[in-house]
Coordinates of C-alpha atoms in Angstrom, one line a residue:
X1 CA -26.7 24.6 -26.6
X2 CA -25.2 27.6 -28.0
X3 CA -22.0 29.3 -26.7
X4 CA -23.3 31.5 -24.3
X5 CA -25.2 28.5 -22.6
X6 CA -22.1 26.5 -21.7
X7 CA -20.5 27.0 -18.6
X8 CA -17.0 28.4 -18.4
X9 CA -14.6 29.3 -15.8
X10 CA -15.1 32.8 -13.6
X11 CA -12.5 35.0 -14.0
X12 CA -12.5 36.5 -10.8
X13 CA -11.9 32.5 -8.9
X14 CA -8.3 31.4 -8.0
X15 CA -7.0 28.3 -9.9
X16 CA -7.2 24.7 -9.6
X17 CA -5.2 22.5 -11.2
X18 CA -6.5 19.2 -12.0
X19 CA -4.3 15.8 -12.7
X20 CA -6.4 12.6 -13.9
X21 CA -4.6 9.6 -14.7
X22 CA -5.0 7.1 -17.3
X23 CA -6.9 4.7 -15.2
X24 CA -9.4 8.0 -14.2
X25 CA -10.2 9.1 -18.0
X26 CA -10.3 5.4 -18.9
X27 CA -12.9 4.4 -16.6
X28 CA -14.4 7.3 -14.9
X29 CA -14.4 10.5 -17.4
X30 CA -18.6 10.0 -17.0
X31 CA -18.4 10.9 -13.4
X32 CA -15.2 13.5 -13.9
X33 CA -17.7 15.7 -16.8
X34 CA -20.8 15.0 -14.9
X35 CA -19.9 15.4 -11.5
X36 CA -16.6 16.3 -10.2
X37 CA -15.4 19.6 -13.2
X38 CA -18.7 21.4 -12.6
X39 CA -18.5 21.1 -8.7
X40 CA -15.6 22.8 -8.8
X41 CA -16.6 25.7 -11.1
X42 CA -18.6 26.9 -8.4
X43 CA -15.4 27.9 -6.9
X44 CA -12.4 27.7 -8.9
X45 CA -10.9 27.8 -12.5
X46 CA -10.5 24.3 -13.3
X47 CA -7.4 23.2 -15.7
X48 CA -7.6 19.9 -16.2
X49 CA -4.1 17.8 -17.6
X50 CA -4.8 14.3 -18.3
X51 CA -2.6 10.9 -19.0
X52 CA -3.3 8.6 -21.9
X53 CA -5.9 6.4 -21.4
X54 CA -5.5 2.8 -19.5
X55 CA -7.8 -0.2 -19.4
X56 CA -8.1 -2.6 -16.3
X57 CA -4.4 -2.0 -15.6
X58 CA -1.2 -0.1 -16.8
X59 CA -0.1 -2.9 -18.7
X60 CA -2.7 -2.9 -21.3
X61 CA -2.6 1.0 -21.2
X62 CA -2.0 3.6 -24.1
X63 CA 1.3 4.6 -23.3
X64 CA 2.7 0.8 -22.9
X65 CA 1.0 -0.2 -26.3
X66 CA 2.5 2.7 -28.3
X67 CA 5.7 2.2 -26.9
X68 CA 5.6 -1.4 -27.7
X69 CA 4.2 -0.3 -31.4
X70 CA 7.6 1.4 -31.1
X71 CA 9.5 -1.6 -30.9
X72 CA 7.7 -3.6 -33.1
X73 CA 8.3 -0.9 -36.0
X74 CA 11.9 -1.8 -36.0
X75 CA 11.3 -5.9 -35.5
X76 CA 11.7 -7.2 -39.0
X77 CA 8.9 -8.9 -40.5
X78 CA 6.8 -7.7 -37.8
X79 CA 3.1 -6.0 -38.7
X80 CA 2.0 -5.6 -34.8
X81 CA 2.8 -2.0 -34.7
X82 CA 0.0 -1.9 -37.5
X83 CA -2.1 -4.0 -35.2
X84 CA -1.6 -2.0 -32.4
X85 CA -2.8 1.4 -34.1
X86 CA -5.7 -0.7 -35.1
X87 CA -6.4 -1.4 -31.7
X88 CA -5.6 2.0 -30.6
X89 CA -8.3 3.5 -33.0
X90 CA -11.2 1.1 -32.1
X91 CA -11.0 1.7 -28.7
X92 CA -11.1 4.8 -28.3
X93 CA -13.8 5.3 -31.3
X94 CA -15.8 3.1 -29.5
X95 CA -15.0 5.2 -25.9
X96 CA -16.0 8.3 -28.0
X97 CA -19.1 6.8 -29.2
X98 CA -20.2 5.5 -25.6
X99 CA -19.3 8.6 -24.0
X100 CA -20.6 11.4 -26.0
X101 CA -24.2 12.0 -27.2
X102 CA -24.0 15.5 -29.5
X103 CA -23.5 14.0 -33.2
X104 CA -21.8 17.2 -34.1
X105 CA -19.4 17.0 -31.6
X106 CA -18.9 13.1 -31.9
X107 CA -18.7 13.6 -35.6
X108 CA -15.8 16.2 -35.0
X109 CA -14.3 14.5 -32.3
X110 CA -13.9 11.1 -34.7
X111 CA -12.4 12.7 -37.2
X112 CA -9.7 13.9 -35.0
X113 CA -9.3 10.2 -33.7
X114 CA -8.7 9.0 -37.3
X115 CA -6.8 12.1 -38.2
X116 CA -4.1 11.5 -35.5
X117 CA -4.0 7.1 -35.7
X118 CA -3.4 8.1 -39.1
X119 CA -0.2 10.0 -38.2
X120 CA 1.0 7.8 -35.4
X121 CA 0.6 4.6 -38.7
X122 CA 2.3 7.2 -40.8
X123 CA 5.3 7.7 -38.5
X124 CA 6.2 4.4 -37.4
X125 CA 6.1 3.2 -41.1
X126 CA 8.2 5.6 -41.7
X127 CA 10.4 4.3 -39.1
X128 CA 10.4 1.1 -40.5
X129 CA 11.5 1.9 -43.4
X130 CA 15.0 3.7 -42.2
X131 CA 15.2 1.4 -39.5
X132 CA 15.6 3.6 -36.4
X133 CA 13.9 5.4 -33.8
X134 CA 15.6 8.5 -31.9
X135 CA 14.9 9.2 -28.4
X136 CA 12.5 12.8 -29.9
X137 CA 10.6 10.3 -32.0
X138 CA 9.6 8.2 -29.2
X139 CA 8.9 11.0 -27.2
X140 CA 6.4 11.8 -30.2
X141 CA 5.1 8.5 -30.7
X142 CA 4.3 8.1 -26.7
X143 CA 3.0 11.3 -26.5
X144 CA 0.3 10.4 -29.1
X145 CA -1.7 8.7 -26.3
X146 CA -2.4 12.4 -23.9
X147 CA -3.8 13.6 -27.3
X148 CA -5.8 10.9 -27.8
X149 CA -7.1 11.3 -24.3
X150 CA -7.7 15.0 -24.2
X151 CA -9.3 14.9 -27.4
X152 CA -12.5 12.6 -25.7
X153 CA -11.9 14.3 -22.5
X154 CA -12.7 17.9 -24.6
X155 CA -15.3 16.5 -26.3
X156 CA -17.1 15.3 -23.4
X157 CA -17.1 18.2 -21.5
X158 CA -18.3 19.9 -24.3
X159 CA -21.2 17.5 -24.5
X160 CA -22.0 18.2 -20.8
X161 CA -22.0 21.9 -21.2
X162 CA -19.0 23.1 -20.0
X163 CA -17.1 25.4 -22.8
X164 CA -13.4 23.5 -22.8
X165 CA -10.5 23.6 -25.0
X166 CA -7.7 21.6 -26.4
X167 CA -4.2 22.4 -25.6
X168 CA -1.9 20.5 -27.4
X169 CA 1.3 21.5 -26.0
X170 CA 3.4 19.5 -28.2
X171 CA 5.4 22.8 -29.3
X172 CA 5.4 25.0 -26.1
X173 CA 9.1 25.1 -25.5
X174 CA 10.4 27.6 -28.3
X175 CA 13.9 28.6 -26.6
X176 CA 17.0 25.8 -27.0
X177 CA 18.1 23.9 -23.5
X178 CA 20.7 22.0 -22.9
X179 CA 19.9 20.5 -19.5
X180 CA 16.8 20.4 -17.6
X181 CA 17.6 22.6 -14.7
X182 CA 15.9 24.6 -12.3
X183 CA 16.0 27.7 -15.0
X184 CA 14.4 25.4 -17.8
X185 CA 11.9 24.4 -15.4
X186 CA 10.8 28.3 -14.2
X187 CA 10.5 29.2 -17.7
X188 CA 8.2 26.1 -18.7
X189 CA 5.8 27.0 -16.1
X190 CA 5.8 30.8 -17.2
X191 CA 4.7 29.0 -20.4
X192 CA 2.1 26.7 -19.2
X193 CA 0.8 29.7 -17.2
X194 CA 0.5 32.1 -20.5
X195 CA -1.1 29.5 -22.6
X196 CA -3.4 29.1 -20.2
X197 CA -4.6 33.0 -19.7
X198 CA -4.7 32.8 -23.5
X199 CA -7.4 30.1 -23.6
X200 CA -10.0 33.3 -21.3
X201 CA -12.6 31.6 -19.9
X202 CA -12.6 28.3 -21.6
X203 CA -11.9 25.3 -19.1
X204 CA -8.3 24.3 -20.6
X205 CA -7.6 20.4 -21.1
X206 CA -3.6 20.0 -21.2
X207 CA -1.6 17.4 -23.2
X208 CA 0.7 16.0 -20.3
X209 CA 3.0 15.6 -22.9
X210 CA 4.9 19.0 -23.2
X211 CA 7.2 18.7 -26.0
X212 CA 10.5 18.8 -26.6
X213 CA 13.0 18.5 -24.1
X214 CA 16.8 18.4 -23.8
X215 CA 17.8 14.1 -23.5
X216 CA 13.8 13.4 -24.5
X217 CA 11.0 13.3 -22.3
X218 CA 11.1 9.8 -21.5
X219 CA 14.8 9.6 -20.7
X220 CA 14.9 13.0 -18.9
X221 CA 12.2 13.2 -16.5
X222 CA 10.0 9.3 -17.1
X223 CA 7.1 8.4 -17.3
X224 CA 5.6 11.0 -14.5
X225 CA 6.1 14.1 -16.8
X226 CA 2.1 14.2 -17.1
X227 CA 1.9 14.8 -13.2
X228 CA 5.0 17.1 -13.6
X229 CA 3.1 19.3 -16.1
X230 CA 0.5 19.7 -14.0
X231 CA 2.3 20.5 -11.5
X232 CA 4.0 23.4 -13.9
X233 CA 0.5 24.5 -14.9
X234 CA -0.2 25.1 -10.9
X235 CA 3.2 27.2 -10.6
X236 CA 2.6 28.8 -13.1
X237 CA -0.7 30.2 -12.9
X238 CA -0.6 30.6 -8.6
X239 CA -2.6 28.0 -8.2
X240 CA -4.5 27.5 -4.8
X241 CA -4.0 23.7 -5.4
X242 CA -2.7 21.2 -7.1
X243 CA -5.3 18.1 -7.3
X244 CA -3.8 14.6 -8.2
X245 CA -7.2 12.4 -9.1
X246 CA -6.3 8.7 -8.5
X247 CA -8.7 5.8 -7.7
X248 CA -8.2 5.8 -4.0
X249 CA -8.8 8.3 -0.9
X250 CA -5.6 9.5 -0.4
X251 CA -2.9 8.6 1.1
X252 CA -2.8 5.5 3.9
X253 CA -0.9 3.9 6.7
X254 CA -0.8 0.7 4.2
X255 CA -2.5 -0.1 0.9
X256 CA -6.0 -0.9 2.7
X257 CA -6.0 -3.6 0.1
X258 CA -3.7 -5.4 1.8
X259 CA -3.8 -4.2 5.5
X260 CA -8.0 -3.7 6.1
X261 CA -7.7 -1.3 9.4
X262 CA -5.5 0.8 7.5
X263 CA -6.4 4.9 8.3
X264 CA -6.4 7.5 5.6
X265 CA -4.0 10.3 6.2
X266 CA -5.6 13.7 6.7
X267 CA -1.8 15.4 5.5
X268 CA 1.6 14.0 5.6
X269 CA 5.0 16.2 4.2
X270 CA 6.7 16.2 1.0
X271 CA 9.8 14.4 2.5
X272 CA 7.4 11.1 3.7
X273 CA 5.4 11.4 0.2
X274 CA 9.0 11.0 -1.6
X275 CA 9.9 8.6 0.9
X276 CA 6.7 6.4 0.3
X277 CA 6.9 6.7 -3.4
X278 CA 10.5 5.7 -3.8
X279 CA 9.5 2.3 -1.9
X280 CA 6.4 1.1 -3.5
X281 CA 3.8 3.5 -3.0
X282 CA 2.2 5.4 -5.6
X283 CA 1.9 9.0 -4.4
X284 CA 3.6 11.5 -6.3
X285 CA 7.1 12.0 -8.1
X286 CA 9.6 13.5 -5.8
X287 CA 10.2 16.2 -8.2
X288 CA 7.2 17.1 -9.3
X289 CA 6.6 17.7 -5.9
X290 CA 9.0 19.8 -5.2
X291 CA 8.2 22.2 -7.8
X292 CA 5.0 22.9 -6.5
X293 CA 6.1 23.2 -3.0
X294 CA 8.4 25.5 -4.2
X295 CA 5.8 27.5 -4.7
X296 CA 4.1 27.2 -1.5
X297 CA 1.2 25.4 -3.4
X298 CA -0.2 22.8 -1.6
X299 CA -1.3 19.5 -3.5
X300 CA -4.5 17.0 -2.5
X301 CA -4.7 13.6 -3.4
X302 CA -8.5 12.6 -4.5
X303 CA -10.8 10.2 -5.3
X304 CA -12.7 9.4 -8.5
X305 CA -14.9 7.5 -7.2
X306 CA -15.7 9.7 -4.1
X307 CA -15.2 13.3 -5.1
X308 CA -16.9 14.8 -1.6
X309 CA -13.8 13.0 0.2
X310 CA -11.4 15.4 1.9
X311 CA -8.8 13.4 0.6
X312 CA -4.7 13.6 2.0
X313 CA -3.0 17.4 2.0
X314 CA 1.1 17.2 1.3
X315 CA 2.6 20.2 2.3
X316 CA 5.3 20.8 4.5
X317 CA 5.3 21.7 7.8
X318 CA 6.9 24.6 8.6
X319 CA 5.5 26.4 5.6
X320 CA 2.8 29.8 6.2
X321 CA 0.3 27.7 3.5
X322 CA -0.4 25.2 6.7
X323 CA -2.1 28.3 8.4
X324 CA -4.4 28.7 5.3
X325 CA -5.5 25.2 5.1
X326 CA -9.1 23.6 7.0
X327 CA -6.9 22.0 9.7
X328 CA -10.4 20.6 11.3
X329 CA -9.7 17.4 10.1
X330 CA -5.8 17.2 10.3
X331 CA -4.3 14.4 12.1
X332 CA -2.8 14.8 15.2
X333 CA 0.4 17.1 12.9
X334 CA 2.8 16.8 15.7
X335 CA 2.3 13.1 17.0
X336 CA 5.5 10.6 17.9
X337 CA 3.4 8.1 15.5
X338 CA 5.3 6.8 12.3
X339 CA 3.2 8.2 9.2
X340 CA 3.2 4.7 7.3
X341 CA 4.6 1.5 6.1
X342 CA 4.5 0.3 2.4
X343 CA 6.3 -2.6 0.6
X344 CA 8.1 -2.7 -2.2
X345 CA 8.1 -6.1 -4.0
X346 CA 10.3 -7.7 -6.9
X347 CA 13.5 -7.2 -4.9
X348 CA 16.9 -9.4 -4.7
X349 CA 19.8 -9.0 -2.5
X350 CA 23.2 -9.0 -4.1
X351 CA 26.2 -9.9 -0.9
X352 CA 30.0 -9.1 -2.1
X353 CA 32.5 -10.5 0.8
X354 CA 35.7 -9.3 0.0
X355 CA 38.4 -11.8 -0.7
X356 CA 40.5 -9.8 2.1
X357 CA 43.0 -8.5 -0.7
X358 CA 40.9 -5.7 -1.5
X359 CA 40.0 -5.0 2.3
X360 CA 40.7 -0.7 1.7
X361 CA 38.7 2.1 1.0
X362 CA 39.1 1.2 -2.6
X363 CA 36.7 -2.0 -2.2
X364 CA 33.4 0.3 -2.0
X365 CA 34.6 2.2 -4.8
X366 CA 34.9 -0.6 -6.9
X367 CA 31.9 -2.1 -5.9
X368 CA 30.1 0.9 -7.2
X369 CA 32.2 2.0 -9.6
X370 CA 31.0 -1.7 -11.3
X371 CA 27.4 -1.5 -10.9
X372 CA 27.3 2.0 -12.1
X373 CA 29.3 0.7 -15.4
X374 CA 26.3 -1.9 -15.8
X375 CA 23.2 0.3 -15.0
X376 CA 22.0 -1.7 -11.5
X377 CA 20.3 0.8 -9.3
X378 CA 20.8 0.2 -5.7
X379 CA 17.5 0.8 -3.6
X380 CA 19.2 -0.3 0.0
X381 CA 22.9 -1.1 1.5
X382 CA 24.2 -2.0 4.5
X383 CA 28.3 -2.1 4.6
X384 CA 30.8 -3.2 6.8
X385 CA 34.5 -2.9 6.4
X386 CA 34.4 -6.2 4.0
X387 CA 30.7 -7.0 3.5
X388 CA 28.1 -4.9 1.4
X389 CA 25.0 -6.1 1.4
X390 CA 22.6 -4.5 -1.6
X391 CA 18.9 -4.4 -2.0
X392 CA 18.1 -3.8 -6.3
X393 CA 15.2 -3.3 -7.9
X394 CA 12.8 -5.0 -10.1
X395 CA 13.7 -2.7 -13.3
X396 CA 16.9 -3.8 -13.3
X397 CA 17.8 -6.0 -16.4
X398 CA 19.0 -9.5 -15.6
X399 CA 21.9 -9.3 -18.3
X400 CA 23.5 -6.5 -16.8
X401 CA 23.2 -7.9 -13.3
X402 CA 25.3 -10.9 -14.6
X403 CA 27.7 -8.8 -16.1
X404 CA 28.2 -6.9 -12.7
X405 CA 28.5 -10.2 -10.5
X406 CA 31.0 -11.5 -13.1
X407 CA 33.0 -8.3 -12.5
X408 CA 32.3 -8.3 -8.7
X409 CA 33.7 -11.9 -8.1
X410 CA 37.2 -10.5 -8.9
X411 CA 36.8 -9.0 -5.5
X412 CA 35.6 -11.2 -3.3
X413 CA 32.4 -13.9 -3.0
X414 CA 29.0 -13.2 -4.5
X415 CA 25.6 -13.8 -3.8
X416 CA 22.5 -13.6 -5.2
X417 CA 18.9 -13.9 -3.6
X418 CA 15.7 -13.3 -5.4
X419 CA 12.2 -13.0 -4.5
X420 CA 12.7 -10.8 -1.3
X421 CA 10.6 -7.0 -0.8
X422 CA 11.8 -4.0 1.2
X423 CA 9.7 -3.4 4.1
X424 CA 9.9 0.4 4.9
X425 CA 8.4 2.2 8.0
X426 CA 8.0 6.1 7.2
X427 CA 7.4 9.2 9.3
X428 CA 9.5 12.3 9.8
X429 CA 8.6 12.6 13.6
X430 CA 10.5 8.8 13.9
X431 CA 13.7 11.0 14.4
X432 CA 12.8 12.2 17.5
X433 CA 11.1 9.7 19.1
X434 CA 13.0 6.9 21.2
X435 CA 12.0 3.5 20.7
X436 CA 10.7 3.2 17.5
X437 CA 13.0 0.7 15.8
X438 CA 12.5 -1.4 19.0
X439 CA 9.2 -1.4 18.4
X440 CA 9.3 -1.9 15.0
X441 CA 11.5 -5.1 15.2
X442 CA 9.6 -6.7 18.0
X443 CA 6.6 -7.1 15.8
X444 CA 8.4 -8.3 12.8
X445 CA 9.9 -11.1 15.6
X446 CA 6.6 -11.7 17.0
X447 CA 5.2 -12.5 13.8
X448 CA 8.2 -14.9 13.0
X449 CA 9.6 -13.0 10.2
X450 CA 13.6 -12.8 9.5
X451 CA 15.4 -10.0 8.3
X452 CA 18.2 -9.9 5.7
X453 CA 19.5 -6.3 6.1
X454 CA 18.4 -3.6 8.1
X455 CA 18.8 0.5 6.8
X456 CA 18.0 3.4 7.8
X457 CA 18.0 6.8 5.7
X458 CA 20.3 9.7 6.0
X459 CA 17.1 12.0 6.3
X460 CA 16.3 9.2 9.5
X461 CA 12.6 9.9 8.3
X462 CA 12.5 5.9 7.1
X463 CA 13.9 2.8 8.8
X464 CA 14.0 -0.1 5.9
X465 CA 14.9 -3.9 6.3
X466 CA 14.6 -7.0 3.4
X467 CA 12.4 -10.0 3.8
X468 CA 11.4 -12.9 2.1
X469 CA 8.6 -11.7 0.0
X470 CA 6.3 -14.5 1.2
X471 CA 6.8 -12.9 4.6
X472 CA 5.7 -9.3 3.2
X473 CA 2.5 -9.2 4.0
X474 CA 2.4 -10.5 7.5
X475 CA 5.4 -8.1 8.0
X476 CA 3.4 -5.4 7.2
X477 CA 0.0 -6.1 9.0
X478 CA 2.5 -6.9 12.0
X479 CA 4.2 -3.4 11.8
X480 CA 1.1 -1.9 11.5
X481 CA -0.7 -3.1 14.2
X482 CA 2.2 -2.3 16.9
X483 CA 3.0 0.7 15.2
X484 CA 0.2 2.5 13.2
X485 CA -3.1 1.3 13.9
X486 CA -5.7 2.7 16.0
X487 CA -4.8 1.1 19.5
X488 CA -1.3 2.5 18.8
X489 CA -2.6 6.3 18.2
X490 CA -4.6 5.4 21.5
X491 CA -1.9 4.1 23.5
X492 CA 0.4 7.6 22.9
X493 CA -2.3 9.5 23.9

């Protein structure tokens, strides 16, 4: 197929920026070349930013095994950082092999496999030898898996007939930062957006990984900075959307794995996606969200595995992009309905009583002031004038923890209770709606489950409480039913 043959992007179309995850390129780039990219070159430029791949789960994915080849480099004695580039190579040679059928382009396209696990063995040997590994050159080394990915990704396309290019944005940001702040973040999207014109008519494929960035990538911005890029590429460029392709519908009232009548949401706001993603949902960082809202750029969550679906809109309500959006199958925007519920698991509950010495406002501060010196994140509190009551997360390490009670007994009593999950009902209209707490608590009682602590947030967009984790589930479907599910839509209206 020569050149002229292959099918490119119009330049006349507005843009659409597409997001696929690991799990996506891992397990459905057939269907993403095939089916879903040249659907939506009838009506848009497509630029497509992809993760690293991932197997079965996240776990065994490309990012986790390079940054635990990472580790091992600097383990004495230890050859599984050699292993693991093995490993690294094989699969995706044999991906590459499985996936594309040109032999020129598969000959090109292994070649630049080998080329770069050749680099990543280089590197970490290297880092072996002088024993250390700086913040930038783990950056580098996790940043080896969106190559990796966008390499097959290219090279697939390619092999389907659409004309794409590589963009290896390891080098993009070519002015010195000190912090990431709103003005770093403008001019990275003017960036993304110029590299982008400069590719014409080529469909793009982005490296998520953009480079460096003042405090490293990973330590700056996380493990999302492959959504946030995308989410630059779409501001920069004017997007009409932002497209986040994951391996469900949308958004739900629960994870439908867990709660079976759960209902797909047709659009929720930015402030309930943040609020859902901070406890235990996976929609979208907070701050990659913002950027595009921003912008007055609405973003769609999709399926994979069922690219006609409409999917779930986030945009924010009082915004002029809700007039341009296909409202037909909206839910009902301006119901007294929470939006949903979501668990988040892995949780323990740390209780100070004060000893009644320190009964001031100086027993908070220390309080804080102690699990800030130690690193322990707080997800939830409730307070009273000498009782705090803490919800922490699962990524908290268990040293540090001890460190912090140690320090916290000096001030009064402490407890500790593991294996308990925050239950969190979300929906901006809650604020205005009498009776929904009632409501809320009458299932959980009705289904027999007891709550540690109760919160509700500042934004009084989510109302929170602790439970046993064995009691999670039937929490949730409880809430659901009395709250969310159909017969509650029914009974409102």
């Amino acid at each position: 197929m020569t050149p002229k043959q292959l099918r490119q992007n119009s330049s006349d179309l507005p843009w659409v920026v597409q997001k696929y995850g690991g799990t996506s390129v891992g397990k459905f780039l057939e269907t993403i070349a095939t089916n879903i990219v040249p659907s939506y070159l009838e009506t848009n430029r497509v630029v497509i930013v992809c993760s690293a791949r991932s197997g079965e789960t996240k776990e065994k994915g490309t990012t986790n095994q390079l940054l635990r080849a990472a580790e091992e480099a600097l383990t004495p004695g230890s050859n599984k950082h050699l292993d693991i580039v093995k490993e690294l190579l094989s699969d995706h040679l044999s991906a590459a092999k499985a996936l594309v059928k040109n032999q020129i382009i598969l000959e090109k396209l292994e070649a630049q496999i080998q080329k770069d696990c050749m680099k990543l063995r280089s590197f970490l040997q290297a880092a072996e030898i002088i024993e250390e590994i700086s913040p930038r050159s783990r950056d580098i080394i996790a940043g080896i898996g969106e190559l990796l990915s966008c390499s097959i990704v290219t090279a697939v396309l390619q092999d389907k007939g659409i004309d794409s290019q590589l963009v290896c944005l390891n080098n993009i940001i070519d002015r010195e930062f000190e912090v990431l702040d709103q003005e770093f973040y403008d001019y990275l999207s003017q960036r993304l957006g110029d590299i982008v014109r400069q590719c014409g008519n080529k469909v793009p494929v982005l490296t998520g990984f953009f480079g460096n960035v003042p405090g490293s990538l990973l330590t700056a911005i996380g493990r999302g900075y492959t959504d946030l890029c995308a989410a630059l590429a779409a501001v920069g460029l004017g997007a009409q959307e932002l497209q986040i392709w994951k391996e469900v519908d949308g958004v739900f009232t629960a994870d439908p794995r867990k709660v079976p009548d759960a209902r797909l949401l047709a659009n929720i706001t930015p402030e309930e996606a943040a609020e859902l993603t901070y406890y235990g949902s996976e929609v979208i960082h907070p701050f990659t969200m913002e950027q595009v809202i921003r912008a007055e750029i609405p973003i769609r969550i999709k399926n994979v595995e069922n690219p006609a679906g409409s999917g779930t809109i986030i945009y924010p309500e009082d915004q002029k992009i809700i007039q341009e959006l296909d409202t037909t199958n909206l839910d009902l925007l301006h119901t007294k309905l929470p939006t949903a519920v979501t668990i988040k698991d892995n949780i323990c509950v740390l209780n100070v009583h004060s000893n009644r010495k320190n009964v001031s406002h100086g027993f908070l501060a220390k309080i804080f002031a102690t699990l800030d010196e130690y690193g322990v994140v707080v997800d939830l509190i409730s307070t009273s004038e000498v009782h705090v009551s803490m919800a922490l997360g699962s990524d908290m390490v268990q040293a540090n923890l001890d460190k912090a009670i140690a320090n916290l007994e000096m001030l009064g009593s402490v407890d500790v209770l593991h294996d308990m999950a925050i239950l969190s009902l979300v929906g901006k209209h809650m604020k205005n709606t009498i009776g929904t707490a009632g409501k809320m608590f009458t299932a959980l009682a009705s289904a027999g489950v007891n709550i540690e602590i109760i919160s509700q947030g500042a934004s009084e967009i989510n109302i929170s409480c602790v439970v046993d984790k064995e009691n999670a589930l039937s929490a949730m479907k409880a809430i659901h039913k009395g709250l969310l599910s159909v017969e509650a839509l029914q009974e409102i209206l």
